[in-house]
JSON list of C-alpha atoms in Angstrom, two decimals:
[
{"chain": "K", "resi": 23, "resn": "UNK", "atom": "CA", "xyz": [25.27, -44.68, 4.09]},
{"chain": "K", "resi": 24, "resn": "UNK", "atom": "CA", "xyz": [23.00, -46.47, 6.50]},
{"chain": "K", "resi": 25, "resn": "UNK", "atom": "CA", "xyz": [19.40, -45.50, 6.98]},
{"chain": "K", "resi": 26, "resn": "UNK", "atom": "CA", "xyz": [19.96, -44.50, 10.59]},
{"chain": "K", "resi": 27, "resn": "UNK", "atom": "CA", "xyz": [22.86, -42.22, 9.64]},
{"chain": "K", "resi": 28, "resn": "UNK", "atom": "CA", "xyz": [20.71, -40.64, 6.91]},
{"chain": "K", "resi": 29, "resn": "UNK", "atom": "CA", "xyz": [18.01, -39.81, 9.48]},
{"chain": "K", "resi": 30, "resn": "UNK", "atom": "CA", "xyz": [20.60, -38.38, 11.88]},
{"chain": "K", "resi": 31, "resn": "UNK", "atom": "CA", "xyz": [21.98, -36.24, 9.06]},
{"chain": "K", "resi": 32, "resn": "UNK", "atom": "CA", "xyz": [18.51, -34.91, 8.20]},
{"chain": "K", "resi": 33, "resn": "UNK", "atom": "CA", "xyz": [17.79, -34.08, 11.84]},
{"chain": "K", "resi": 34, "resn": "UNK", "atom": "CA", "xyz": [21.19, -32.35, 12.06]},
{"chain": "K", "resi": 35, "resn": "UNK", "atom": "CA", "xyz": [20.34, -30.24, 9.02]},
{"chain": "K", "resi": 36, "resn": "UNK", "atom": "CA", "xyz": [16.99, -29.23, 10.51]},
{"chain": "K", "resi": 37, "resn": "UNK", "atom": "CA", "xyz": [18.41, -28.38, 13.95]},
{"chain": "K", "resi": 38, "resn": "UNK", "atom": "CA", "xyz": [21.25, -26.35, 12.45]},
{"chain": "K", "resi": 39, "resn": "UNK", "atom": "CA", "xyz": [18.75, -24.46, 10.30]},
{"chain": "K", "resi": 40, "resn": "UNK", "atom": "CA", "xyz": [16.66, -23.65, 13.37]},
{"chain": "K", "resi": 41, "resn": "UNK", "atom": "CA", "xyz": [19.73, -22.44, 15.28]},
{"chain": "K", "resi": 42, "resn": "UNK", "atom": "CA", "xyz": [20.77, -20.27, 12.31]},
{"chain": "K", "resi": 43, "resn": "UNK", "atom": "CA", "xyz": [17.27, -18.79, 12.08]},
{"chain": "K", "resi": 44, "resn": "UNK", "atom": "CA", "xyz": [17.38, -17.99, 15.81]},
{"chain": "K", "resi": 45, "resn": "UNK", "atom": "CA", "xyz": [20.78, -16.34, 15.36]},
{"chain": "K", "resi": 46, "resn": "UNK", "atom": "CA", "xyz": [19.39, -14.35, 12.41]},
{"chain": "K", "resi": 47, "resn": "UNK", "atom": "CA", "xyz": [16.50, -13.14, 14.57]},
{"chain": "K", "resi": 48, "resn": "UNK", "atom": "CA", "xyz": [18.85, -12.15, 17.39]},
{"chain": "K", "resi": 49, "resn": "UNK", "atom": "CA", "xyz": [21.10, -10.31, 14.91]},
{"chain": "K", "resi": 50, "resn": "UNK", "atom": "CA", "xyz": [18.10, -8.50, 13.44]},
{"chain": "K", "resi": 51, "resn": "UNK", "atom": "CA", "xyz": [16.95, -7.43, 16.93]},
{"chain": "K", "resi": 52, "resn": "UNK", "atom": "CA", "xyz": [20.49, -6.17, 17.67]},
{"chain": "K", "resi": 53, "resn": "UNK", "atom": "CA", "xyz": [20.42, -4.08, 14.48]},
{"chain": "K", "resi": 54, "resn": "UNK", "atom": "CA", "xyz": [23.00, -6.06, 12.51]},
{"chain": "K", "resi": 55, "resn": "UNK", "atom": "CA", "xyz": [21.18, -6.38, 9.19]},
{"chain": "K", "resi": 56, "resn": "UNK", "atom": "CA", "xyz": [23.99, -7.96, 7.12]},
{"chain": "K", "resi": 57, "resn": "UNK", "atom": "CA", "xyz": [24.46, -10.80, 9.61]},
{"chain": "K", "resi": 58, "resn": "UNK", "atom": "CA", "xyz": [20.72, -11.30, 9.91]},
{"chain": "K", "resi": 59, "resn": "UNK", "atom": "CA", "xyz": [20.31, -11.59, 6.12]},
{"chain": "K", "resi": 60, "resn": "UNK", "atom": "CA", "xyz": [23.30, -13.94, 5.81]},
{"chain": "K", "resi": 61, "resn": "UNK", "atom": "CA", "xyz": [22.14, -16.21, 8.66]},
{"chain": "K", "resi": 62, "resn": "UNK", "atom": "CA", "xyz": [18.54, -16.27, 7.39]},
{"chain": "K", "resi": 63, "resn": "UNK", "atom": "CA", "xyz": [19.81, -17.22, 3.93]},
{"chain": "K", "resi": 64, "resn": "UNK", "atom": "CA", "xyz": [21.99, -19.98, 5.37]},
{"chain": "K", "resi": 65, "resn": "UNK", "atom": "CA", "xyz": [19.02, -21.26, 7.39]},
{"chain": "K", "resi": 66, "resn": "UNK", "atom": "CA", "xyz": [16.81, -21.35, 4.29]},
{"chain": "K", "resi": 67, "resn": "UNK", "atom": "CA", "xyz": [19.55, -23.17, 2.39]},
{"chain": "K", "resi": 68, "resn": "UNK", "atom": "CA", "xyz": [19.78, -25.85, 5.09]},
{"chain": "K", "resi": 69, "resn": "UNK", "atom": "CA", "xyz": [16.00, -26.23, 5.21]},
{"chain": "K", "resi": 70, "resn": "UNK", "atom": "CA", "xyz": [16.04, -26.72, 1.43]},
{"chain": "K", "resi": 71, "resn": "UNK", "atom": "CA", "xyz": [18.75, -29.36, 1.89]},
{"chain": "K", "resi": 72, "resn": "UNK", "atom": "CA", "xyz": [16.57, -31.10, 4.49]},
{"chain": "K", "resi": 73, "resn": "UNK", "atom": "CA", "xyz": [13.58, -31.19, 2.15]},
{"chain": "K", "resi": 74, "resn": "UNK", "atom": "CA", "xyz": [15.77, -32.42, -0.71]},
{"chain": "K", "resi": 75, "resn": "UNK", "atom": "CA", "xyz": [17.26, -35.10, 1.54]},
{"chain": "K", "resi": 76, "resn": "UNK", "atom": "CA", "xyz": [13.78, -36.30, 2.47]},
{"chain": "K", "resi": 77, "resn": "UNK", "atom": "CA", "xyz": [12.68, -36.37, -1.18]},
{"chain": "K", "resi": 78, "resn": "UNK", "atom": "CA", "xyz": [15.84, -38.21, -2.22]},
{"chain": "K", "resi": 79, "resn": "UNK", "atom": "CA", "xyz": [15.35, -40.82, 0.52]},
{"chain": "K", "resi": 80, "resn": "UNK", "atom": "CA", "xyz": [11.80, -41.52, -0.62]},
{"chain": "K", "resi": 81, "resn": "UNK", "atom": "CA", "xyz": [12.98, -41.79, -4.25]},
{"chain": "K", "resi": 82, "resn": "UNK", "atom": "CA", "xyz": [15.67, -44.25, -3.19]},
{"chain": "K", "resi": 83, "resn": "UNK", "atom": "CA", "xyz": [13.16, -46.37, -1.27]},
{"chain": "K", "resi": 84, "resn": "UNK", "atom": "CA", "xyz": [10.85, -46.37, -4.31]},
{"chain": "K", "resi": 85, "resn": "UNK", "atom": "CA", "xyz": [13.71, -47.41, -6.63]},
{"chain": "K", "resi": 86, "resn": "UNK", "atom": "CA", "xyz": [14.74, -50.22, -4.28]},
{"chain": "K", "resi": 87, "resn": "UNK", "atom": "CA", "xyz": [11.15, -51.47, -4.09]},
{"chain": "K", "resi": 88, "resn": "UNK", "atom": "CA", "xyz": [10.90, -51.43, -7.91]},
{"chain": "K", "resi": 89, "resn": "UNK", "atom": "CA", "xyz": [14.21, -53.31, -8.19]},
{"chain": "K", "resi": 90, "resn": "UNK", "atom": "CA", "xyz": [13.09, -55.94, -5.69]},
{"chain": "K", "resi": 91, "resn": "UNK", "atom": "CA", "xyz": [9.81, -56.38, -7.53]},
{"chain": "K", "resi": 92, "resn": "UNK", "atom": "CA", "xyz": [11.60, -56.71, -10.88]},
{"chain": "K", "resi": 93, "resn": "UNK", "atom": "CA", "xyz": [13.96, -59.41, -9.59]},
{"chain": "K", "resi": 94, "resn": "UNK", "atom": "CA", "xyz": [11.12, -61.56, -8.22]},
{"chain": "K", "resi": 95, "resn": "UNK", "atom": "CA", "xyz": [10.11, -64.42, -10.49]},
{"chain": "K", "resi": 96, "resn": "UNK", "atom": "CA", "xyz": [6.69, -63.97, -12.05]},
{"chain": "K", "resi": 97, "resn": "UNK", "atom": "CA", "xyz": [3.82, -65.74, -10.38]},
{"chain": "K", "resi": 98, "resn": "UNK", "atom": "CA", "xyz": [2.62, -68.92, -12.09]},
{"chain": "K", "resi": 99, "resn": "UNK", "atom": "CA", "xyz": [-1.09, -68.85, -12.88]},
{"chain": "K", "resi": 100, "resn": "UNK", "atom": "CA", "xyz": [-3.15, -71.52, -11.12]},
{"chain": "K", "resi": 101, "resn": "UNK", "atom": "CA", "xyz": [-4.04, -73.32, -14.36]},
{"chain": "K", "resi": 102, "resn": "UNK", "atom": "CA", "xyz": [-0.38, -73.65, -15.32]},
{"chain": "K", "resi": 103, "resn": "UNK", "atom": "CA", "xyz": [0.55, -74.85, -11.84]},
{"chain": "K", "resi": 104, "resn": "UNK", "atom": "CA", "xyz": [-2.22, -77.47, -12.01]},
{"chain": "K", "resi": 105, "resn": "UNK", "atom": "CA", "xyz": [-0.96, -78.64, -15.40]},
{"chain": "K", "resi": 106, "resn": "UNK", "atom": "CA", "xyz": [2.58, -78.95, -14.05]},
{"chain": "K", "resi": 107, "resn": "UNK", "atom": "CA", "xyz": [1.34, -80.94, -11.05]},
{"chain": "K", "resi": 108, "resn": "UNK", "atom": "CA", "xyz": [-0.60, -83.28, -13.32]},
{"chain": "K", "resi": 109, "resn": "UNK", "atom": "CA", "xyz": [2.50, -83.79, -15.47]},
{"chain": "K", "resi": 110, "resn": "UNK", "atom": "CA", "xyz": [4.59, -84.72, -12.46]},
{"chain": "K", "resi": 111, "resn": "UNK", "atom": "CA", "xyz": [1.86, -87.08, -11.27]},
{"chain": "K", "resi": 112, "resn": "UNK", "atom": "CA", "xyz": [1.71, -88.74, -14.70]},
{"chain": "K", "resi": 113, "resn": "UNK", "atom": "CA", "xyz": [5.50, -89.16, -14.68]},
{"chain": "K", "resi": 114, "resn": "UNK", "atom": "CA", "xyz": [5.40, -90.74, -11.22]},
{"chain": "K", "resi": 115, "resn": "UNK", "atom": "CA", "xyz": [2.69, -93.18, -12.27]},
{"chain": "K", "resi": 116, "resn": "UNK", "atom": "CA", "xyz": [4.40, -94.40, -15.46]},
{"chain": "K", "resi": 117, "resn": "UNK", "atom": "CA", "xyz": [6.03, -97.78, -15.61]},
{"chain": "K", "resi": 118, "resn": "UNK", "atom": "CA", "xyz": [9.40, -96.54, -16.88]},
{"chain": "K", "resi": 119, "resn": "UNK", "atom": "CA", "xyz": [10.92, -93.55, -18.61]},
{"chain": "K", "resi": 120, "resn": "UNK", "atom": "CA", "xyz": [10.50, -95.12, -22.06]},
{"chain": "K", "resi": 121, "resn": "UNK", "atom": "CA", "xyz": [6.78, -95.46, -21.46]},
{"chain": "K", "resi": 122, "resn": "UNK", "atom": "CA", "xyz": [6.50, -91.84, -20.41]},
{"chain": "K", "resi": 123, "resn": "UNK", "atom": "CA", "xyz": [8.58, -90.49, -23.32]},
{"chain": "K", "resi": 124, "resn": "UNK", "atom": "CA", "xyz": [6.60, -92.35, -25.96]},
{"chain": "K", "resi": 125, "resn": "UNK", "atom": "CA", "xyz": [3.27, -92.08, -24.10]},
{"chain": "K", "resi": 126, "resn": "UNK", "atom": "CA", "xyz": [3.08, -95.86, -24.19]},
{"chain": "K", "resi": 127, "resn": "UNK", "atom": "CA", "xyz": [3.60, -96.26, -27.94]},
{"chain": "K", "resi": 128, "resn": "UNK", "atom": "CA", "xyz": [6.93, -98.11, -27.74]},
{"chain": "K", "resi": 129, "resn": "UNK", "atom": "CA", "xyz": [6.24, -99.84, -24.49]},
{"chain": "K", "resi": 130, "resn": "UNK", "atom": "CA", "xyz": [5.26, -103.43, -23.75]},
{"chain": "K", "resi": 131, "resn": "UNK", "atom": "CA", "xyz": [4.00, -103.93, -20.20]},
{"chain": "K", "resi": 132, "resn": "UNK", "atom": "CA", "xyz": [4.47, -107.72, -20.40]},
{"chain": "K", "resi": 133, "resn": "UNK", "atom": "CA", "xyz": [8.25, -107.51, -20.86]},
{"chain": "K", "resi": 134, "resn": "UNK", "atom": "CA", "xyz": [8.95, -104.28, -18.94]},
{"chain": "K", "resi": 135, "resn": "UNK", "atom": "CA", "xyz": [11.25, -104.63, -15.95]},
{"chain": "K", "resi": 136, "resn": "UNK", "atom": "CA", "xyz": [10.25, -101.15, -14.66]},
{"chain": "K", "resi": 137, "resn": "UNK", "atom": "CA", "xyz": [13.84, -100.02, -15.16]},
{"chain": "K", "resi": 138, "resn": "UNK", "atom": "CA", "xyz": [15.40, -98.03, -17.92]},
{"chain": "K", "resi": 139, "resn": "UNK", "atom": "CA", "xyz": [18.01, -99.85, -19.94]},
{"chain": "K", "resi": 140, "resn": "UNK", "atom": "CA", "xyz": [21.25, -98.05, -20.67]},
{"chain": "K", "resi": 141, "resn": "UNK", "atom": "CA", "xyz": [22.52, -98.92, -24.14]}
]
């Protein structure tokens, strides 16, 4: 059900309830008590349906907002983001992958060809 159709349905409920209440008033003025009571009851039932429809729509919007918030990835704190950026910068500045993996321990800059060797 689309949102527009849901609003049209709620307005239809409310207008029908108003028409039924008018018909109940006219029946009461004409002296037809059973019809007046029946139509007033039907009008109150439709007004209750309108209120329930409005409440249900707001609950649905709230649930959709909660679902959207739950599916969003958590925000990275600034300190963690800075650490990640520094790590990427350090990787970009290294001579080769072997130098980065060993933090320079198994690396000789004099013989490095700045390329990783596949063995």
